[in-house]
Short mmCIF file of C-alpha atoms and ligand atoms in Angstrom, two decimals:
data_model
loop_
_atom_site.label_atom_id
_atom_site.label_comp_id
_atom_site.label_asym_id
_atom_site.label_seq_id
_atom_site.Cartn_x
_atom_site.Cartn_y
_atom_site.Cartn_z
CA UNK D 1 -186.84 -137.17 14.11
CA UNK D 2 -185.74 -137.55 17.93
CA UNK D 3 -182.00 -138.13 18.10
CA UNK D 4 -180.52 -140.84 18.64
CA UNK D 5 -177.56 -141.52 20.20
CA UNK D 6 -175.82 -144.74 19.40
CA UNK D 7 -174.81 -147.34 22.05
CA UNK D 8 -171.74 -148.52 19.73
CA UNK D 9 -171.14 -145.70 17.73
CA UNK D 10 -168.00 -147.73 16.15
CA UNK D 11 -168.77 -150.73 16.12
CA UNK D 12 -168.88 -152.09 12.48
CA UNK D 13 -170.25 -155.16 11.07
CA UNK D 14 -168.42 -158.06 12.48
CA UNK D 15 -165.92 -159.20 10.66
CA UNK D 16 -166.97 -163.07 10.30
CA UNK D 17 -170.15 -161.71 8.60
CA UNK D 18 -168.61 -159.57 6.23
CA UNK D 19 -165.22 -162.21 4.95
CA UNK D 20 -168.26 -165.13 4.83
CA UNK D 21 -170.07 -162.46 2.55
CA UNK D 22 -167.32 -161.47 0.11
CA UNK D 23 -166.55 -165.24 0.26
CA UNK D 24 -170.14 -166.06 -1.20
CA UNK D 25 -170.11 -162.82 -3.47
CA UNK D 26 -166.43 -163.94 -5.47
CA UNK D 27 -167.70 -168.46 -5.02
CA UNK D 28 -164.13 -168.03 -2.80
CA UNK D 29 -163.74 -171.00 -0.45
CA UNK D 30 -164.90 -169.89 2.56
CA UNK D 31 -162.02 -170.39 5.26
CA UNK D 32 -162.86 -167.05 7.26
CA UNK D 33 -165.96 -167.19 9.96
CA UNK D 34 -164.80 -170.55 12.13
CA UNK D 35 -167.59 -173.56 11.30
CA UNK D 36 -167.34 -176.58 10.04
CA UNK D 37 -168.37 -177.79 6.93
CA UNK D 38 -168.99 -181.92 7.45
CA UNK D 39 -171.88 -182.54 8.58
CA UNK D 40 -173.67 -182.85 12.33
CA UNK D 41 -174.03 -186.80 13.29
CA UNK D 42 -177.77 -188.35 11.52
CA UNK D 43 -178.03 -190.11 15.17
CA UNK D 44 -178.02 -186.34 16.62
CA UNK D 45 -180.52 -185.42 14.25
CA UNK D 46 -182.53 -188.37 14.27
CA UNK D 47 -182.48 -187.47 18.21
CA UNK D 48 -184.20 -183.88 17.89
CA UNK D 49 -186.18 -184.57 15.09
CA UNK D 50 -188.23 -187.27 17.52
CA UNK D 51 -188.31 -185.26 20.52
CA UNK D 52 -190.24 -182.34 18.44
CA UNK D 53 -192.37 -185.37 17.07
CA UNK D 54 -192.99 -186.49 20.75
CA UNK D 55 -193.60 -183.23 21.17
CA UNK D 56 -191.06 -181.43 23.48
CA UNK D 57 -191.21 -178.28 21.70
CA UNK D 58 -193.15 -175.90 24.74
CA UNK D 59 -190.58 -174.03 27.04
CA UNK D 60 -187.37 -175.94 28.45
CA UNK D 61 -187.25 -174.46 32.38
CA UNK D 62 -185.45 -171.30 32.50
CA UNK D 63 -181.79 -172.19 33.63
CA UNK D 64 -181.95 -174.97 30.97
CA UNK D 65 -183.55 -179.19 30.68
CA UNK D 66 -182.53 -180.45 34.00
CA UNK D 67 -180.99 -183.88 31.94
CA UNK D 68 -178.77 -181.36 30.24
CA UNK D 69 -177.33 -179.84 32.51
CA UNK D 70 -176.86 -183.08 34.71
CA UNK D 71 -174.77 -184.22 31.62
CA UNK D 72 -172.75 -181.44 31.77
CA UNK D 73 -171.59 -181.94 35.22
CA UNK D 74 -171.58 -185.75 34.61
CA UNK D 75 -169.04 -184.52 31.82
CA UNK D 76 -166.79 -182.75 33.93
CA UNK D 77 -166.60 -184.83 36.79
CA UNK D 78 -165.60 -187.87 34.30
CA UNK D 79 -162.85 -186.36 32.37
CA UNK D 80 -161.59 -183.36 35.43
CA UNK D 81 -163.50 -184.93 38.63
CA UNK D 82 -164.64 -181.57 38.93
CA UNK D 83 -167.80 -181.19 40.29
CA UNK D 84 -170.49 -178.77 39.26
CA UNK D 85 -174.01 -178.42 40.48
CA UNK D 86 -176.22 -179.45 37.35
CA UNK D 87 -179.29 -177.44 39.01
CA UNK D 88 -177.36 -173.78 41.10
CA UNK D 89 -173.97 -174.56 38.88
CA UNK D 90 -175.11 -174.35 35.23
CA UNK D 91 -177.55 -172.76 33.17
CA UNK D 92 -177.74 -173.24 29.22
CA UNK D 93 -177.39 -170.64 26.91
CA UNK D 94 -178.69 -169.20 23.58
CA UNK D 95 -174.96 -170.12 22.42
CA UNK D 96 -171.64 -168.52 23.90
CA UNK D 97 -172.07 -165.32 22.92
CA UNK D 98 -174.92 -164.67 24.89
CA UNK D 99 -173.76 -166.22 27.23
CA UNK D 100 -170.69 -163.81 27.19
CA UNK D 101 -173.31 -161.48 27.24
CA UNK D 102 -175.86 -162.07 29.59
CA UNK D 103 -172.43 -162.72 32.07
CA UNK D 104 -170.91 -159.13 31.51
CA UNK D 105 -174.03 -157.85 31.44
CA UNK D 106 -174.77 -159.63 35.76
CA UNK D 107 -170.77 -157.91 36.21
CA UNK D 108 -170.31 -154.55 34.46
CA UNK D 109 -171.95 -151.32 36.29
CA UNK D 110 -171.09 -148.05 34.43
CA UNK D 111 -167.34 -146.85 34.59
CA UNK D 112 -166.08 -150.22 35.08
CA UNK D 113 -162.99 -151.56 33.61
CA UNK D 114 -162.63 -154.60 31.96
CA UNK D 115 -159.05 -155.72 30.90
CA UNK D 116 -159.39 -157.82 27.85
CA UNK D 117 -156.00 -159.18 26.03
CA UNK D 118 -155.70 -158.61 21.77
CA UNK D 119 -156.34 -160.53 19.54
CA UNK D 120 -159.24 -160.47 21.13
CA UNK D 121 -162.58 -162.25 19.99
CA UNK D 122 -165.47 -159.94 18.79
CA UNK D 123 -167.78 -160.03 21.32
CA UNK D 124 -166.19 -158.73 24.02
CA UNK D 125 -165.86 -154.68 23.51
CA UNK D 126 -169.18 -154.11 22.72
CA UNK D 127 -170.70 -156.41 25.36
CA UNK D 128 -168.69 -154.71 27.69
CA UNK D 129 -170.06 -151.37 25.93
CA UNK D 130 -172.99 -151.91 26.07
CA UNK D 131 -173.50 -151.89 29.62
CA UNK D 132 -171.43 -148.40 30.44
CA UNK D 133 -168.10 -150.69 30.99
CA UNK D 134 -165.08 -149.77 29.28
CA UNK D 135 -162.46 -152.45 28.17
CA UNK D 136 -158.62 -151.76 28.46
CA UNK D 137 -156.58 -154.05 26.60
CA UNK D 138 -153.15 -155.81 26.48
CA UNK D 139 -152.13 -156.52 23.66
CA UNK D 140 -150.13 -159.18 22.56
CA UNK D 141 -147.74 -159.49 19.52
CA UNK D 142 -146.63 -162.67 17.38
CA UNK D 143 -145.35 -164.54 17.32
CA UNK D 144 -145.40 -166.39 21.07
CA UNK D 145 -148.37 -164.27 21.75
CA UNK D 146 -147.20 -164.43 25.88
CA UNK D 147 -148.61 -162.98 28.75
CA UNK D 148 -146.54 -160.17 30.20
CA UNK D 149 -148.66 -160.44 33.88
CA UNK D 150 -146.88 -157.65 35.43
CA UNK D 151 -148.18 -155.61 32.47
CA UNK D 152 -151.39 -156.61 33.25
CA UNK D 153 -151.20 -155.81 37.03
CA UNK D 154 -149.99 -152.31 36.09
CA UNK D 155 -153.35 -151.61 33.76
CA UNK D 156 -155.36 -152.60 37.02
CA UNK D 157 -157.27 -148.78 38.51
CA UNK D 158 -159.46 -149.35 41.42
CA UNK D 159 -161.91 -148.87 38.47
CA UNK D 160 -161.16 -152.89 37.11
CA UNK D 161 -164.02 -155.30 38.21
CA UNK D 162 -162.93 -158.22 35.48
CA UNK D 163 -160.77 -160.04 32.93
CA UNK D 164 -161.77 -161.84 30.38
CA UNK D 165 -160.00 -164.41 28.98
CA UNK D 166 -160.08 -166.92 26.27
CA UNK D 167 -158.59 -170.49 26.64
CA UNK D 168 -157.77 -171.89 23.90
CA UNK D 169 -157.27 -168.71 22.10
CA UNK D 170 -158.78 -167.78 18.87
CA UNK D 171 -157.75 -166.58 16.62
CA UNK D 172 -154.12 -166.96 17.82
CA UNK D 173 -155.15 -170.67 18.97
CA UNK D 174 -152.79 -170.78 22.04
CA UNK D 175 -153.49 -172.18 25.32
CA UNK D 176 -152.84 -170.78 28.31
CA UNK D 177 -150.22 -172.58 30.89
CA UNK D 178 -151.01 -173.52 34.57
CA UNK D 179 -148.49 -170.84 35.72
CA UNK D 180 -150.85 -168.28 33.84
CA UNK D 181 -153.86 -169.31 35.38
CA UNK D 182 -152.02 -169.60 38.39
CA UNK D 183 -150.91 -165.39 37.38
CA UNK D 184 -154.43 -164.82 37.17
CA UNK D 185 -155.16 -165.95 40.10
CA UNK D 186 -153.21 -163.76 42.22
CA UNK D 187 -154.15 -161.17 39.81
CA UNK D 188 -157.86 -161.56 40.94
CA UNK D 189 -157.73 -162.36 44.60
CA UNK D 190 -155.43 -159.35 45.35
CA UNK D 191 -157.19 -156.83 43.74
CA UNK D 192 -161.03 -158.73 44.50
CA UNK D 193 -161.90 -158.81 40.12
CA UNK D 194 -164.44 -161.23 38.37
CA UNK D 195 -163.09 -163.28 35.42
CA UNK D 196 -165.04 -164.54 32.46
CA UNK D 197 -163.46 -167.69 30.70
CA UNK D 198 -164.35 -168.47 27.39
CA UNK D 199 -163.60 -171.92 27.16
CA UNK D 200 -165.30 -172.39 23.70
CA UNK D 201 -162.74 -174.53 22.62
CA UNK D 202 -161.86 -176.16 25.61
CA UNK D 203 -162.13 -179.45 24.16
CA UNK D 204 -159.96 -178.65 21.28
CA UNK D 205 -156.09 -178.80 22.42
CA UNK D 206 -153.93 -180.52 20.44
CA UNK D 207 -150.09 -182.60 20.94
CA UNK D 208 -151.37 -183.85 24.59
CA UNK D 209 -151.74 -180.54 26.19
CA UNK D 210 -153.91 -180.49 28.81
CA UNK D 211 -156.92 -177.17 29.15
CA UNK D 212 -156.46 -175.29 31.51
CA UNK D 213 -159.76 -174.51 33.12
CA UNK D 214 -160.48 -172.08 35.43
CA UNK D 215 -162.63 -174.24 37.14
CA UNK D 216 -159.32 -175.91 38.77
CA UNK D 217 -158.78 -173.69 40.35
CA UNK D 218 -160.94 -172.53 44.25
CA UNK D 219 -160.23 -169.05 43.96
CA UNK D 220 -161.43 -167.99 40.45
CA UNK D 221 -164.02 -170.48 40.95
CA UNK D 222 -165.77 -168.06 43.23
CA UNK D 223 -164.71 -165.27 40.70
CA UNK D 224 -165.17 -166.40 37.16
CA UNK D 225 -168.17 -167.62 34.81
CA UNK D 226 -166.44 -170.15 32.52
CA UNK D 227 -168.49 -169.90 29.09
CA UNK D 228 -168.52 -172.95 26.54
CA UNK D 229 -170.80 -173.56 23.31
CA UNK D 230 -172.22 -177.31 21.83
CA UNK D 231 -171.38 -175.51 18.74
CA UNK D 232 -168.11 -176.18 18.66
CA UNK D 233 -168.59 -179.94 20.41
CA UNK D 234 -171.43 -181.09 17.64
CA UNK D 235 -170.06 -179.26 14.57
CA UNK D 236 -173.62 -177.49 14.23
CA UNK D 237 -172.75 -173.60 15.42
CA UNK D 238 -176.30 -172.54 13.38
CA UNK D 239 -177.79 -174.70 16.57
CA UNK D 240 -176.96 -171.68 18.83
CA UNK D 241 -176.87 -173.25 21.70
CA UNK D 242 -173.86 -173.80 24.87
CA UNK D 243 -173.58 -172.96 28.71
CA UNK D 244 -172.42 -170.96 31.41
CA UNK D 245 -170.57 -172.70 34.44
CA UNK D 246 -170.67 -170.39 37.92
CA UNK D 247 -170.86 -170.58 41.71
CA UNK D 248 -174.61 -170.59 43.08
CA UNK D 249 -173.86 -167.06 44.33
CA UNK D 250 -172.94 -166.04 40.81
CA UNK D 251 -175.21 -168.04 39.41
CA UNK D 252 -178.30 -166.84 40.50
CA UNK D 253 -177.56 -162.71 39.72
CA UNK D 254 -176.52 -164.92 36.18
CA UNK D 255 -180.21 -166.58 35.41
CA UNK D 256 -181.29 -162.27 36.72
CA UNK D 257 -180.09 -161.66 33.68
CA UNK D 258 -180.83 -164.40 31.59
CA UNK D 259 -184.58 -164.95 32.15
CA UNK D 260 -185.10 -161.26 30.67
CA UNK D 261 -182.51 -161.86 28.02
CA UNK D 262 -183.76 -165.04 26.21
CA UNK D 263 -185.36 -166.57 29.37
CA UNK D 264 -184.83 -170.60 27.95
CA UNK D 265 -183.48 -172.20 25.39
CA UNK D 266 -184.97 -174.65 22.74
CA UNK D 267 -186.15 -177.60 24.25
CA UNK D 268 -186.13 -180.73 21.31
CA UNK D 269 -182.40 -180.03 21.05
CA UNK D 270 -181.44 -180.09 24.81
CA UNK D 271 -183.05 -183.39 25.58
CA UNK D 272 -181.59 -184.85 21.79
CA UNK D 273 -178.45 -183.28 23.15
CA UNK D 274 -178.37 -185.00 26.59
CA UNK D 275 -179.27 -188.00 24.90
CA UNK D 276 -176.34 -187.87 22.44
CA UNK D 277 -173.35 -187.38 24.74
CA UNK D 278 -173.77 -190.31 27.15
CA UNK D 279 -170.33 -190.85 26.78
CA UNK D 280 -167.96 -188.53 28.53
CA UNK D 281 -165.62 -190.43 25.40
CA UNK D 282 -166.95 -188.06 22.80
CA UNK D 283 -165.24 -184.91 24.34
CA UNK D 284 -162.28 -186.63 24.03
CA UNK D 285 -162.24 -187.92 20.25
CA UNK D 286 -162.88 -184.69 18.96
CA UNK D 287 -159.60 -183.10 19.50
CA UNK D 288 -157.33 -185.85 17.52
CA UNK D 289 -159.76 -185.21 14.38
CA UNK D 290 -159.26 -181.43 14.24
CA UNK D 291 -155.30 -182.56 14.94
CA UNK D 292 -155.05 -184.67 12.33
CA UNK D 293 -156.55 -181.72 10.15
CA UNK D 294 -154.56 -179.44 11.31
CA UNK D 295 -151.41 -181.33 10.13
CA UNK D 296 -152.83 -181.59 7.36
CA UNK D 297 -153.47 -178.12 6.76
CA UNK D 298 -149.95 -177.25 7.38
CA UNK D 299 -147.99 -179.44 5.40
CA UNK D 300 -150.12 -178.89 2.68
CA UNK D 301 -149.36 -175.04 2.71
CA UNK D 302 -145.14 -175.76 2.98
CA UNK D 303 -145.60 -176.25 -1.06
CA UNK D 304 -146.49 -172.29 -0.73
CA UNK D 305 -145.28 -169.22 0.08
CA UNK D 306 -147.55 -169.17 3.74
CA UNK D 307 -145.95 -169.35 7.16
CA UNK D 308 -147.83 -171.33 9.72
CA UNK D 309 -147.20 -169.86 12.68
CA UNK D 310 -147.65 -172.89 15.35
CA UNK D 311 -151.44 -174.30 16.46
CA UNK D 312 -151.92 -175.57 20.33
CA UNK D 313 -155.71 -175.27 20.23
CA UNK D 314 -158.95 -174.18 18.85
CA UNK D 315 -159.85 -175.22 14.31
CA UNK D 316 -157.22 -172.02 13.91
CA UNK D 317 -154.39 -171.17 12.37
CA UNK D 318 -152.73 -168.24 11.68
CA UNK D 319 -150.94 -167.78 8.14
CA UNK D 320 -148.35 -165.11 8.05
CA UNK D 321 -147.25 -164.00 4.60
CA UNK D 322 -144.89 -161.72 4.21
CA UNK D 323 -143.44 -163.50 1.80
CA UNK D 324 -146.60 -163.27 -0.53
CA UNK D 325 -147.27 -158.98 0.15
CA UNK D 326 -146.55 -156.09 1.71
CA UNK D 327 -150.36 -155.46 1.81
CA UNK D 328 -152.19 -154.87 5.26
CA UNK D 329 -154.21 -157.38 6.60
CA UNK D 330 -157.20 -156.82 5.76
CA UNK D 331 -156.65 -155.50 2.23
CA UNK D 332 -155.11 -158.36 1.39
CA UNK D 333 -157.71 -160.99 3.15
CA UNK D 334 -159.98 -158.66 0.54
CA UNK D 335 -157.73 -158.87 -2.35
CA UNK D 336 -157.02 -162.94 -1.80
CA UNK D 337 -161.09 -163.54 -1.81
CA UNK D 338 -161.96 -161.93 -4.68
CA UNK D 339 -158.14 -162.45 -6.34
CA UNK D 340 -157.34 -166.08 -5.21
CA UNK D 341 -160.31 -167.26 -4.13
CA UNK D 342 -160.30 -168.16 -0.79
CA UNK D 343 -161.44 -166.21 2.15
CA UNK D 344 -159.48 -165.64 5.86
CA UNK D 345 -159.88 -163.30 8.47
CA UNK D 346 -157.41 -160.42 9.14
CA UNK D 347 -156.05 -160.19 12.71
CA UNK D 348 -156.06 -156.55 12.94
CA UNK D 349 -159.78 -156.85 13.12
CA UNK D 350 -159.25 -158.00 16.58
CA UNK D 351 -157.54 -155.23 18.08
CA UNK D 352 -158.90 -151.90 19.06
CA UNK D 353 -155.82 -150.34 17.22
CA UNK D 354 -154.71 -150.86 14.28
CA UNK D 355 -151.72 -153.22 13.56
CA UNK D 356 -150.03 -155.01 11.21
CA UNK D 357 -148.50 -158.02 11.52
CA UNK D 358 -148.60 -159.58 7.61
CA UNK D 359 -151.42 -162.68 9.67
CA UNK D 360 -154.51 -164.02 8.55
CA UNK D 361 -156.53 -166.26 10.72
CA UNK D 362 -157.68 -169.90 8.19
CA UNK D 363 -159.95 -172.28 9.81
CA UNK D 364 -159.13 -175.68 9.38
CA UNK D 365 -162.34 -176.83 10.70
CA UNK D 366 -163.33 -178.37 6.71
CA UNK D 367 -163.28 -181.66 4.22
CA UNK D 368 -160.40 -182.10 3.19
CA UNK D 369 -161.10 -181.45 -0.17
CA UNK D 370 -162.49 -177.98 1.00
CA UNK D 371 -158.44 -177.13 2.40
CA UNK D 372 -156.99 -178.97 -0.68
CA UNK D 373 -158.87 -176.86 -2.69
CA UNK D 374 -157.81 -173.76 -0.84
CA UNK D 375 -153.78 -174.52 -0.81
CA UNK D 376 -154.26 -174.96 -4.81
CA UNK D 377 -155.34 -172.03 -5.17
CA UNK D 378 -152.94 -170.49 -2.12
CA UNK D 379 -150.33 -172.35 -4.57
CA UNK D 380 -150.44 -169.57 -7.35
CA UNK D 381 -149.98 -166.27 -5.48
N1 PMP N 1 -166.14 -167.52 22.05
C1 PMP N 1 -165.20 -167.18 20.82
C2 PMP N 1 -164.07 -167.61 21.15
C3 PMP N 1 -165.71 -167.91 19.99
O1 PMP N 1 -164.77 -168.32 19.31
C4 PMP N 1 -166.97 -168.06 19.21
C5 PMP N 1 -167.83 -168.60 18.59
N2 PMP N 1 -167.06 -169.58 17.68
C6 PMP N 1 -167.97 -167.63 20.18
C7 PMP N 1 -167.40 -167.45 21.50
C8 PMP N 1 -169.49 -167.67 20.64
O2 PMP N 1 -170.42 -168.98 20.84
P1 PMP N 1 -171.34 -169.29 19.67
O3 PMP N 1 -171.46 -169.66 18.15
O4 PMP N 1 -171.52 -170.57 20.51
O5 PMP N 1 -172.19 -168.07 20.40
N1 LIG N 2 -166.61 -167.77 16.19
C1 LIG N 2 -166.65 -168.09 14.99
C2 LIG N 2 -164.97 -167.34 14.34
O1 LIG N 2 -164.50 -167.22 14.92
C3 LIG N 2 -167.66 -166.37 13.98
C4 LIG N 2 -169.52 -166.87 15.01
C5 LIG N 2 -169.83 -165.22 14.16
O2 LIG N 2 -170.19 -165.36 13.24
N2 LIG N 2 -170.53 -163.83 14.97
O3 LIG N 2 -165.29 -167.14 13.31
#
């Protein structure tokens, strides 16, 4: 047998797969992996079916169906007054994960350093390492997970190439302020860095708070990739379709890798989504529904011994269980799934070094009846 050197020797099976599997084994309410349990709109399903029946079943253009890219450009113009060029600045991807991987692959050479903020979404580190880069984590902690930009500056070296941000943030549920984006802009400008802004939850900000896309900043617009996902917008995480926005120069480089990574994304769904999202109001109405779920669940959880941390965006909330158990997060998450029949995600799995804050992430993109079942289980623990 020839020897085989793993590129990712320390990377385990994702915590999302692990906890979903455990939930299945124990027939627990699965509030771990982030996905809605309500149906995709029948009208959208009908549109996909119609496009398939009408023969839209061959390769889409490599950067994506133009009608869909035009819809995305229209959305940015209508909601944010930002101009994005559909032909040169938008590429349709097979979900946010592929967008992130390809953007990272476009920027990272062996030895490059990448600053990430922990708790960090699980795909950043392995994607950076697969291309020979090295992550430099900035650790943020509960309860507010605020970024100390001076501490970030101290982590910058001559090898630093990229900063990855996720706003709104999974798993913390926090959002960046305008001052945060300004601080980021200053660092990027002063040190000649690039940015990947994971904005897959851009439409899920609550209590009238505005999402601060990096696209508002002329400096970051020239130095960054924005990653988005239709999985979150259409309640269809299994469709694996999203997009990446960047200036023409960065998009051209992105597509060099994209065309050999997936080439193009499935055709009938692109046409269907382009038709379905003709009205920009669709996006503005999304947050209200999720905010109602957030409020419903946090009120219901007040009857339990779990404490809810503030959630400004995404469809995740953090629960502090320090009054319930002294177990470490992963152990407690496993215990809860087996005994209380509710599965959640330990926050420690979003850090590269052991940390224990007695926090679990709970997904509230669920029907009321599912949330009720979960609260009922947690009442008896
Ligand atoms: N980034 C974040 C922060 C996410 O939570 C997710 C998945 N929910 C993704 C990227 C990946 O998106 P997709 O499912 O479209 O690949
Ligand atoms: N983004 C989803 C979450 O945070 C999971 C995606 C996945 O399973 N890879 O739960």
